Amino acid sequence: MRIFHERTGIAKGRGLTAIVIAVVLVIASTSHAERVPVFTEPLAPVHFEENDEIKGVATEVVRIIFEEAGMEPRIEIYPWKRAYQKVLNTPGSFIYTINRTEKRERLFKWIGPILPKDVYLYKLKSRDDITLHTMEDAKKYTTAVILGHSLTIMFQDRGFREGRELITSPNKEVQMNLFLKGRCDLVTGNEYTMYESLKKKGYSLDHVEPALFIPSSGYFIGANIHVSDEIIQELQEANARVQQSGVVEEIIDKYIH
């Protein structure tokens, strides 16, 4: 059963509550739906575990996309590098959220983008001494990054050196601790991760400001290369219907505002 197909206008008018009810009804009425392994990492508020339940902006969007395509996602959460290896080595599996980069293009099949995002290098608002116009300017400073993330790989490819221009952290919490304690000058982030990370530490977006915009194509779902093209097409079509419904914006507002 599909929620949005030929009913987008109705779904839009009902709002998020009605969509959630509809999804529950779909789950109840589609016990035959195929359960597929889907991997993710802890990165609040995009995806995280709370009270033994995996939640988050992207998690809600991903569940709706899969259910719209007649599939039931079995979501498992791991540190990024482990999640990344699991999807590469598990036929029929998926991973979210993942940046679509040139190096990864042939490693996965792609669904999305499922969420928009604006990526920046951030600085503390009090740091008037930091001025960036290009990525090369960032080599004058130290930037905290996360192990295995595409931005980290991009910096390394551009000649940023570990222990000099880069400080690599195992996760977002450690990365933000380094930044807020003044052990680095810059930190990578976007409108989702910065909002939540600062809030947890008793700060707000008023304490930081973007120092440099980094172009991004948004968040994607990556599929193991052996997933059939037919399934990829079904998920792409389901994503298109979900994106047109207005529910993604409602989910973002629920977590960010």
Tab-separated table of N, CA and C in Angstrom, residues 30-181:
chain	number	residue	atom	x	y	z
A	30	THR	N	0.662	-4.374	6.046
A	30	THR	CA	1.624	-4.928	5.097
A	30	THR	C	2.632	-5.816	5.804
A	31	SER	N	2.131	-6.784	6.547
A	31	SER	CA	3.016	-7.699	7.260
A	31	SER	C	3.859	-8.516	6.292
A	32	HIS	N	3.436	-8.563	5.013
A	32	HIS	CA	4.174	-9.303	4.002
A	32	HIS	C	5.352	-8.510	3.467
A	33	ALA	N	5.474	-7.216	3.881
A	33	ALA	CA	6.514	-6.357	3.325
A	33	ALA	C	7.889	-6.948	3.601
A	34	GLU	N	8.762	-6.821	2.618
A	34	GLU	CA	10.114	-7.352	2.733
A	34	GLU	C	10.908	-6.528	3.736
A	35	ARG	N	11.561	-7.193	4.709
A	35	ARG	CA	12.410	-6.508	5.675
A	35	ARG	C	13.826	-6.478	5.131
A	36	VAL	N	14.371	-5.284	5.037
A	36	VAL	CA	15.704	-5.136	4.456
A	36	VAL	C	16.634	-4.484	5.472
A	37	PRO	N	17.905	-4.926	5.516
A	37	PRO	CA	18.859	-4.333	6.459
A	37	PRO	C	19.272	-2.936	6.015
A	38	VAL	N	19.183	-1.996	6.941
A	38	VAL	CA	19.546	-0.606	6.686
A	38	VAL	C	20.444	-0.153	7.832
A	39	PHE	N	21.622	0.352	7.519
A	39	PHE	CA	22.596	0.743	8.530
A	39	PHE	C	22.702	2.263	8.629
A	40	THR	N	23.010	2.729	9.841
A	40	THR	CA	23.229	4.154	10.053
A	40	THR	C	24.196	4.339	11.215
A	41	GLU	N	24.494	5.591	11.537
A	41	GLU	CA	25.418	5.925	12.625
A	41	GLU	C	24.741	6.867	13.610
A	42	PRO	N	25.281	7.007	14.822
A	42	PRO	CA	24.757	8.009	15.757
A	42	PRO	C	25.193	9.405	15.324
A	43	LEU	N	24.251	10.244	14.923
A	43	LEU	CA	24.537	11.612	14.515
A	43	LEU	C	23.263	12.438	14.709
A	44	ALA	N	23.001	12.791	15.958
A	44	ALA	CA	21.776	13.526	16.277
A	44	ALA	C	21.824	14.931	15.675
A	45	PRO	N	20.671	15.446	15.234
A	45	PRO	CA	19.333	14.844	15.261
A	45	PRO	C	18.987	14.114	13.966
A	46	VAL	N	19.998	13.825	13.132
A	46	VAL	CA	19.726	13.201	11.834
A	46	VAL	C	19.358	11.735	12.015
A	47	HIS	N	20.149	11.040	12.840
A	47	HIS	CA	19.837	9.658	13.226
A	47	HIS	C	20.529	9.368	14.542
A	48	PHE	N	19.779	8.777	15.487
A	48	PHE	CA	20.323	8.504	16.819
A	48	PHE	C	19.437	7.473	17.515
A	49	GLU	N	19.978	6.909	18.589
A	49	GLU	CA	19.235	5.900	19.352
A	49	GLU	C	18.814	6.495	20.687
A	50	GLU	N	17.551	6.295	21.028
A	50	GLU	CA	17.012	6.792	22.287
A	50	GLU	C	15.997	5.791	22.809
A	51	ASN	N	16.206	5.326	24.037
A	51	ASN	CA	15.311	4.329	24.644
A	51	ASN	C	15.132	3.108	23.741
A	52	ASP	N	16.265	2.617	23.214
A	52	ASP	CA	16.297	1.426	22.356
A	52	ASP	C	15.535	1.599	21.044
A	53	GLU	N	15.286	2.838	20.664
A	53	GLU	CA	14.606	3.117	19.393
A	53	GLU	C	15.471	4.046	18.555
A	54	ILE	N	15.585	3.760	17.274
A	54	ILE	CA	16.370	4.606	16.373
A	54	ILE	C	15.450	5.686	15.807
A	55	LYS	N	15.836	6.937	16.053
A	55	LYS	CA	15.000	8.075	15.705
A	55	LYS	C	15.787	9.042	14.822
A	56	GLY	N	15.217	10.218	14.593
A	56	GLY	CA	15.926	11.271	13.886
A	56	GLY	C	15.223	11.748	12.632
A	57	VAL	N	15.657	12.904	12.168
A	57	VAL	CA	15.068	13.510	10.968
A	57	VAL	C	15.123	12.544	9.794
A	58	ALA	N	16.344	12.084	9.485
A	58	ALA	CA	16.508	11.198	8.331
A	58	ALA	C	15.855	9.847	8.571
A	59	THR	N	15.885	9.377	9.814
A	59	THR	CA	15.278	8.074	10.115
A	59	THR	C	13.797	8.076	9.767
A	60	GLU	N	13.094	9.130	10.143
A	60	GLU	CA	11.665	9.201	9.824
A	60	GLU	C	11.442	9.248	8.314
A	61	VAL	N	12.263	10.023	7.630
A	61	VAL	CA	12.129	10.124	6.176
A	61	VAL	C	12.417	8.777	5.523
A	62	VAL	N	13.477	8.107	5.970
A	62	VAL	CA	13.849	6.811	5.397
A	62	VAL	C	12.746	5.779	5.607
A	63	ARG	N	12.184	5.730	6.799
A	63	ARG	CA	11.098	4.763	7.059
A	63	ARG	C	9.928	4.994	6.100
A	64	ILE	N	9.558	6.243	5.910
A	64	ILE	CA	8.420	6.545	5.042
A	64	ILE	C	8.730	6.172	3.594
A	65	ILE	N	9.968	6.451	3.150
A	65	ILE	CA	10.350	6.116	1.773
A	65	ILE	C	10.263	4.608	1.543
A	66	PHE	N	10.830	3.828	2.459
A	66	PHE	CA	10.808	2.373	2.291
A	66	PHE	C	9.393	1.833	2.352
A	67	GLU	N	8.599	2.333	3.285
A	67	GLU	CA	7.224	1.856	3.397
A	67	GLU	C	6.408	2.242	2.164
A	68	GLU	N	6.705	3.412	1.615
A	68	GLU	CA	6.036	3.839	0.382
A	68	GLU	C	6.373	2.912	-0.777
A	69	ALA	N	7.568	2.331	-0.740
A	69	ALA	CA	7.993	1.400	-1.788
A	69	ALA	C	7.598	-0.045	-1.469
A	70	GLY	N	6.859	-0.255	-0.370
A	70	GLY	CA	6.404	-1.599	-0.020
A	70	GLY	C	7.450	-2.435	0.680
A	71	MET	N	8.447	-1.782	1.301
A	71	MET	CA	9.497	-2.500	2.011
A	71	MET	C	9.552	-2.033	3.462
A	72	GLU	N	9.997	-2.917	4.331
A	72	GLU	CA	10.122	-2.579	5.747
A	72	GLU	C	11.600	-2.532	6.120
A	73	PRO	N	12.128	-1.379	6.509
A	73	PRO	CA	13.546	-1.292	6.854
A	73	PRO	C	13.831	-1.868	8.238
A	74	ARG	N	14.874	-2.665	8.335
A	74	ARG	CA	15.357	-3.151	9.635
A	74	ARG	C	16.623	-2.358	9.948
A	75	ILE	N	16.458	-1.291	10.715
A	75	ILE	CA	17.542	-0.325	10.900
A	75	ILE	C	18.445	-0.752	12.061
A	76	GLU	N	19.754	-0.717	11.808
A	76	GLU	CA	20.763	-1.014	12.821
A	76	GLU	C	21.732	0.154	12.880
A	77	ILE	N	22.191	0.498	14.088
A	77	ILE	CA	23.039	1.672	14.264
A	77	ILE	C	24.412	1.274	14.785
A	78	TYR	N	25.462	1.790	14.142
A	78	TYR	CA	26.846	1.477	14.476
A	78	TYR	C	27.691	2.738	14.298
A	79	PRO	N	28.906	2.748	14.843
A	79	PRO	CA	29.840	3.820	14.457
A	79	PRO	C	29.999	3.841	12.939
A	80	TRP	N	30.297	5.028	12.389
A	80	TRP	CA	30.256	5.212	10.942
A	80	TRP	C	31.088	4.196	10.168
A	81	LYS	N	32.342	3.994	10.552
A	81	LYS	CA	33.210	3.119	9.763
A	81	LYS	C	32.670	1.687	9.728
A	82	ARG	N	32.085	1.241	10.837
A	82	ARG	CA	31.515	-0.113	10.862
A	82	ARG	C	30.258	-0.190	10.003
A	83	ALA	N	29.394	0.829	10.106
A	83	ALA	CA	28.185	0.857	9.272
A	83	ALA	C	28.558	0.859	7.801
A	84	TYR	N	29.573	1.623	7.458
A	84	TYR	CA	30.031	1.739	6.071
A	84	TYR	C	30.534	0.396	5.547
A	85	GLN	N	31.312	-0.320	6.361
A	85	GLN	CA	31.815	-1.627	5.941
A	85	GLN	C	30.693	-2.656	5.851
A	86	LYS	N	29.730	-2.562	6.746
A	86	LYS	CA	28.628	-3.528	6.735
A	86	LYS	C	27.799	-3.414	5.456
A	87	VAL	N	27.522	-2.190	5.004
A	87	VAL	CA	26.718	-2.062	3.793
A	87	VAL	C	27.505	-2.527	2.572
A	88	LEU	N	28.810	-2.313	2.567
A	88	LEU	CA	29.619	-2.774	1.438
A	88	LEU	C	29.648	-4.296	1.357
A	89	ASN	N	29.556	-4.962	2.512
A	89	ASN	CA	29.720	-6.415	2.569
A	89	ASN	C	28.423	-7.188	2.769
A	90	THR	N	27.277	-6.493	2.772
A	90	THR	CA	25.990	-7.157	2.994
A	90	THR	C	25.098	-6.972	1.772
A	91	PRO	N	24.986	-7.972	0.903
A	91	PRO	CA	24.112	-7.843	-0.275
A	91	PRO	C	22.675	-7.510	0.138
A	92	GLY	N	22.051	-6.614	-0.603
A	92	GLY	CA	20.664	-6.253	-0.325
A	92	GLY	C	20.500	-5.218	0.763
A	93	SER	N	21.598	-4.624	1.241
A	93	SER	CA	21.512	-3.678	2.352
A	93	SER	C	21.638	-2.233	1.878
A	94	PHE	N	21.371	-1.315	2.817
A	94	PHE	CA	21.386	0.119	2.534
A	94	PHE	C	22.046	0.848	3.696
A	95	ILE	N	22.441	2.111	3.441
A	95	ILE	CA	23.004	2.955	4.490
A	95	ILE	C	22.475	4.381	4.326
A	96	TYR	N	22.251	5.036	5.438
A	96	TYR	CA	21.851	6.453	5.423
A	96	TYR	C	22.431	7.115	6.665
A	97	THR	N	22.591	8.427	6.690
A	97	THR	CA	22.660	9.281	5.524
A	97	THR	C	24.097	9.290	5.040
A	98	ILE	N	24.260	9.368	3.737
A	98	ILE	CA	25.592	9.294	3.161
A	98	ILE	C	25.738	10.384	2.108
A	99	ASN	N	26.933	10.980	2.068
A	99	ASN	CA	27.229	11.976	1.051
A	99	ASN	C	27.631	11.276	-0.242
A	100	ARG	N	27.086	11.747	-1.334
A	100	ARG	CA	27.403	11.176	-2.643
A	100	ARG	C	28.624	11.891	-3.209
A	101	THR	N	29.745	11.190	-3.231
A	101	THR	CA	30.998	11.785	-3.694
A	101	THR	C	31.547	11.001	-4.881
A	102	GLU	N	32.504	11.608	-5.567
A	102	GLU	CA	33.106	10.958	-6.729
A	102	GLU	C	33.763	9.634	-6.349
A	103	LYS	N	34.431	9.594	-5.215
A	103	LYS	CA	35.111	8.365	-4.788
A	103	LYS	C	34.125	7.240	-4.462
A	104	ARG	N	32.937	7.610	-4.008
A	104	ARG	CA	31.950	6.602	-3.609
A	104	ARG	C	31.000	6.226	-4.737
A	105	GLU	N	31.003	6.978	-5.818
A	105	GLU	CA	29.974	6.853	-6.846
A	105	GLU	C	29.768	5.416	-7.304
A	106	ARG	N	30.846	4.677	-7.578
A	106	ARG	CA	30.725	3.313	-8.107
A	106	ARG	C	30.661	2.251	-7.014
A	107	LEU	N	30.783	2.676	-5.765
A	107	LEU	CA	30.708	1.722	-4.659
A	107	LEU	C	29.275	1.436	-4.254
A	108	PHE	N	28.364	2.346	-4.601
A	108	PHE	CA	26.966	2.226	-4.184
A	108	PHE	C	26.033	2.510	-5.361
A	109	LYS	N	24.784	2.127	-5.174
A	109	LYS	CA	23.689	2.669	-5.961
A	109	LYS	C	22.998	3.695	-5.059
A	110	TRP	N	22.340	4.678	-5.669
A	110	TRP	CA	21.945	5.854	-4.915
A	110	TRP	C	20.446	6.134	-4.972
A	111	ILE	N	19.898	6.542	-3.818
A	111	ILE	CA	18.513	7.011	-3.723
A	111	ILE	C	18.559	8.385	-3.074
A	112	GLY	N	17.994	9.368	-3.752
A	112	GLY	CA	17.991	10.688	-3.145
A	112	GLY	C	18.270	11.796	-4.141
A	113	PRO	N	18.525	12.977	-3.583
A	113	PRO	CA	18.707	13.252	-2.156
A	113	PRO	C	17.409	13.125	-1.361
A	114	ILE	N	17.556	12.701	-0.107
A	114	ILE	CA	16.386	12.541	0.765
A	114	ILE	C	16.220	13.718	1.712
A	115	LEU	N	17.318	14.456	1.957
A	115	LEU	CA	17.279	15.650	2.795
A	115	LEU	C	18.229	16.700	2.223
A	116	PRO	N	17.810	17.962	2.213
A	116	PRO	CA	18.747	19.026	1.841
A	116	PRO	C	19.674	19.311	3.013
A	117	LYS	N	20.844	19.871	2.736
A	117	LYS	CA	21.707	20.322	3.829
A	117	LYS	C	22.684	21.366	3.316
A	118	ASP	N	23.051	22.265	4.209
A	118	ASP	CA	24.056	23.288	3.935
A	118	ASP	C	25.261	23.005	4.828
A	119	VAL	N	26.390	22.724	4.228
A	119	VAL	CA	27.602	22.353	4.964
A	119	VAL	C	28.522	23.559	5.079
A	120	TYR	N	29.092	23.731	6.271
A	120	TYR	CA	29.989	24.854	6.514
A	120	TYR	C	31.170	24.427	7.369
A	121	LEU	N	32.219	25.224	7.313
A	121	LEU	CA	33.190	25.295	8.392
A	121	LEU	C	32.684	26.393	9.322
A	122	TYR	N	32.520	26.055	10.597
A	122	TYR	CA	32.035	27.026	11.570
A	122	TYR	C	33.180	27.506	12.451
A	123	LYS	N	33.055	28.752	12.928
A	123	LYS	CA	33.962	29.286	13.933
A	123	LYS	C	33.127	29.866	15.071
A	124	LEU	N	33.729	30.032	16.223
A	124	LEU	CA	33.053	30.738	17.298
A	124	LEU	C	32.872	32.201	16.893
A	125	LYS	N	31.737	32.758	17.225
A	125	LYS	CA	31.453	34.136	16.830
A	125	LYS	C	32.472	35.114	17.431
A	126	SER	N	33.058	34.731	18.539
A	126	SER	CA	34.044	35.600	19.196
A	126	SER	C	35.400	35.620	18.483
A	127	ARG	N	35.606	34.698	17.525
A	127	ARG	CA	36.901	34.609	16.850
A	127	ARG	C	36.962	35.554	15.653
A	128	ASP	N	37.157	36.835	15.940
A	128	ASP	CA	37.262	37.824	14.868
A	128	ASP	C	38.544	37.677	14.064
A	129	ASP	N	39.484	36.890	14.589
A	129	ASP	CA	40.774	36.733	13.909
A	129	ASP	C	40.726	35.719	12.768
A	130	ILE	N	39.618	34.991	12.647
A	130	ILE	CA	39.513	33.950	11.616
A	130	ILE	C	38.739	34.479	10.414
A	131	THR	N	39.386	34.462	9.255
A	131	THR	CA	38.736	34.880	8.010
A	131	THR	C	39.055	33.868	6.920
A	132	LEU	N	38.014	33.326	6.292
A	132	LEU	CA	38.190	32.351	5.212
A	132	LEU	C	37.487	32.834	3.947
A	133	HIS	N	38.179	32.698	2.825
A	133	HIS	CA	37.570	32.965	1.525
A	133	HIS	C	37.565	31.714	0.652
A	134	THR	N	38.545	30.852	0.849
A	134	THR	CA	38.662	29.601	0.092
A	134	THR	C	39.064	28.483	1.039
A	135	MET	N	38.990	27.254	0.545
A	135	MET	CA	39.409	26.114	1.344
A	135	MET	C	40.886	26.196	1.717
A	136	GLU	N	41.694	26.716	0.839
A	136	GLU	CA	43.122	26.855	1.129
A	136	GLU	C	43.364	27.736	2.346
A	137	ASP	N	42.498	28.727	2.555
A	137	ASP	CA	42.647	29.600	3.723
A	137	ASP	C	42.535	28.817	5.029
A	138	ALA	N	41.790	27.717	4.995
A	138	ALA	CA	41.597	26.923	6.215
A	138	ALA	C	42.883	26.245	6.673
A	139	LYS	N	43.866	26.158	5.797
A	139	LYS	CA	45.143	25.552	6.174
A	139	LYS	C	45.919	26.408	7.176
A	140	LYS	N	45.477	27.636	7.383
A	140	LYS	CA	46.106	28.498	8.377
A	140	LYS	C	45.636	28.164	9.792
A	141	TYR	N	44.608	27.305	9.886
A	141	TYR	CA	43.974	27.022	11.164
A	141	TYR	C	43.874	25.506	11.384
A	142	THR	N	43.371	25.112	12.537
A	142	THR	CA	43.118	23.694	12.799
A	142	THR	C	41.619	23.443	12.752
A	143	THR	N	41.229	22.352	12.094
A	143	THR	CA	39.821	21.998	11.926
A	143	THR	C	39.556	20.627	12.531
A	144	ALA	N	38.533	20.524	13.368
A	144	ALA	CA	38.122	19.241	13.930
A	144	ALA	C	37.181	18.546	12.954
A	145	VAL	N	37.501	17.300	12.602
A	145	VAL	CA	36.705	16.518	11.658
A	145	VAL	C	36.381	15.165	12.292
A	146	ILE	N	35.562	14.365	11.600
A	146	ILE	CA	35.138	13.067	12.131
A	146	ILE	C	35.720	11.947	11.284
A	147	LEU	N	36.236	10.929	11.935
A	147	LEU	CA	36.887	9.801	11.280
A	147	LEU	C	35.967	9.148	10.250
A	148	GLY	N	36.466	9.014	9.022
A	148	GLY	CA	35.742	8.290	7.984
A	148	GLY	C	34.714	9.089	7.224
A	149	HIS	N	34.399	10.301	7.677
A	149	HIS	CA	33.394	11.095	6.971
A	149	HIS	C	33.948	11.628	5.659
A	150	SER	N	33.061	11.869	4.715
A	150	SER	CA	33.501	12.305	3.386
A	150	SER	C	34.226	13.644	3.433
A	151	LEU	N	33.806	14.536	4.343
A	151	LEU	CA	34.494	15.811	4.464
A	151	LEU	C	35.938	15.618	4.928
A	152	THR	N	36.131	14.669	5.840
A	152	THR	CA	37.483	14.367	6.326
A	152	THR	C	38.358	13.900	5.172
A	153	ILE	N	37.822	13.012	4.356
A	153	ILE	CA	38.569	12.495	3.198
A	153	ILE	C	38.863	13.624	2.215
A	154	MET	N	37.903	14.524	2.030
A	154	MET	CA	38.115	15.652	1.128
A	154	MET	C	39.266	16.526	1.605
A	155	PHE	N	39.291	16.827	2.902
A	155	PHE	CA	40.384	17.626	3.455
A	155	PHE	C	41.728	16.929	3.249
A	156	GLN	N	41.769	15.637	3.533
A	156	GLN	CA	43.013	14.889	3.367
A	156	GLN	C	43.483	14.911	1.917
A	157	ASP	N	42.541	14.758	0.993
A	157	ASP	CA	42.884	14.782	-0.428
A	157	ASP	C	43.438	16.146	-0.861
A	158	ARG	N	43.068	17.179	-0.131
A	158	ARG	CA	43.531	18.524	-0.466
A	158	ARG	C	44.799	18.917	0.292
A	159	GLY	N	45.405	17.945	0.945
A	159	GLY	CA	46.690	18.208	1.570
A	159	GLY	C	46.646	18.632	3.023
A	160	PHE	N	45.485	18.588	3.666
A	160	PHE	CA	45.402	18.881	5.096
A	160	PHE	C	46.007	17.709	5.866
A	161	ARG	N	46.835	18.015	6.846
A	161	ARG	CA	47.597	16.978	7.538
A	161	ARG	C	47.049	16.732	8.944
A	162	GLU	N	46.949	15.451	9.298
A	162	GLU	CA	46.523	15.067	10.639
A	162	GLU	C	47.533	15.578	11.657
A	163	GLY	N	47.019	16.173	12.733
A	163	GLY	CA	47.887	16.704	13.773
A	163	GLY	C	48.407	18.095	13.485
A	164	ARG	N	48.170	18.589	12.293
A	164	ARG	CA	48.583	19.946	11.915
A	164	ARG	C	47.329	20.757	11.595
A	165	GLU	N	46.820	20.607	10.394
A	165	GLU	CA	45.599	21.341	10.022
A	165	GLU	C	44.321	20.596	10.428
A	166	LEU	N	44.422	19.305	10.693
A	166	LEU	CA	43.255	18.487	11.049
A	166	LEU	C	43.429	17.826	12.415
A	167	ILE	N	42.326	17.754	13.140
A	167	ILE	CA	42.243	16.927	14.347
A	167	ILE	C	41.065	15.992	14.136
A	168	THR	N	41.324	14.707	14.062
A	168	THR	CA	40.272	13.733	13.752
A	168	THR	C	39.661	13.188	15.031
A	169	SER	N	38.327	13.201	15.081
A	169	SER	CA	37.573	12.736	16.249
A	169	SER	C	36.784	11.481	15.885
A	170	PRO	N	36.490	10.621	16.874
A	170	PRO	CA	35.723	9.405	16.575
A	170	PRO	C	34.238	9.661	16.339
A	171	ASN	N	33.715	10.786	16.859
A	171	ASN	CA	32.283	11.066	16.715
A	171	ASN	C	32.025	12.563	16.905
A	172	LYS	N	30.772	12.955	16.734
A	172	LYS	CA	30.393	14.369	16.796
A	172	LYS	C	30.601	14.956	18.185
A	173	GLU	N	30.321	14.185	19.230
A	173	GLU	CA	30.440	14.708	20.589
A	173	GLU	C	31.880	15.103	20.906
A	174	VAL	N	32.831	14.239	20.574
A	174	VAL	CA	34.242	14.546	20.814
A	174	VAL	C	34.676	15.732	19.958
A	175	GLN	N	34.230	15.745	18.713
A	175	GLN	CA	34.559	16.851	17.813
A	175	GLN	C	34.110	18.192	18.394
A	176	MET	N	32.888	18.252	18.901
A	176	MET	CA	32.364	19.501	19.439
A	176	MET	C	33.050	19.886	20.743
A	177	ASN	N	33.431	18.901	21.549
A	177	ASN	CA	34.174	19.210	22.771
A	177	ASN	C	35.485	19.915	22.445
A	178	LEU	N	36.189	19.415	21.440
A	178	LEU	CA	37.440	20.039	21.025
A	178	LEU	C	37.205	21.486	20.583
A	179	PHE	N	36.160	21.680	19.817
A	179	PHE	CA	35.856	22.998	19.266
A	179	PHE	C	35.472	23.983	20.367
A	180	LEU	N	34.553	23.585	21.227
A	180	LEU	CA	34.038	24.501	22.246
A	180	LEU	C	35.061	24.783	23.343
A	181	LYS	N	36.001	23.879	23.541
A	181	LYS	CA	37.061	24.095	24.534
A	181	LYS	C	38.271	24.827	23.952
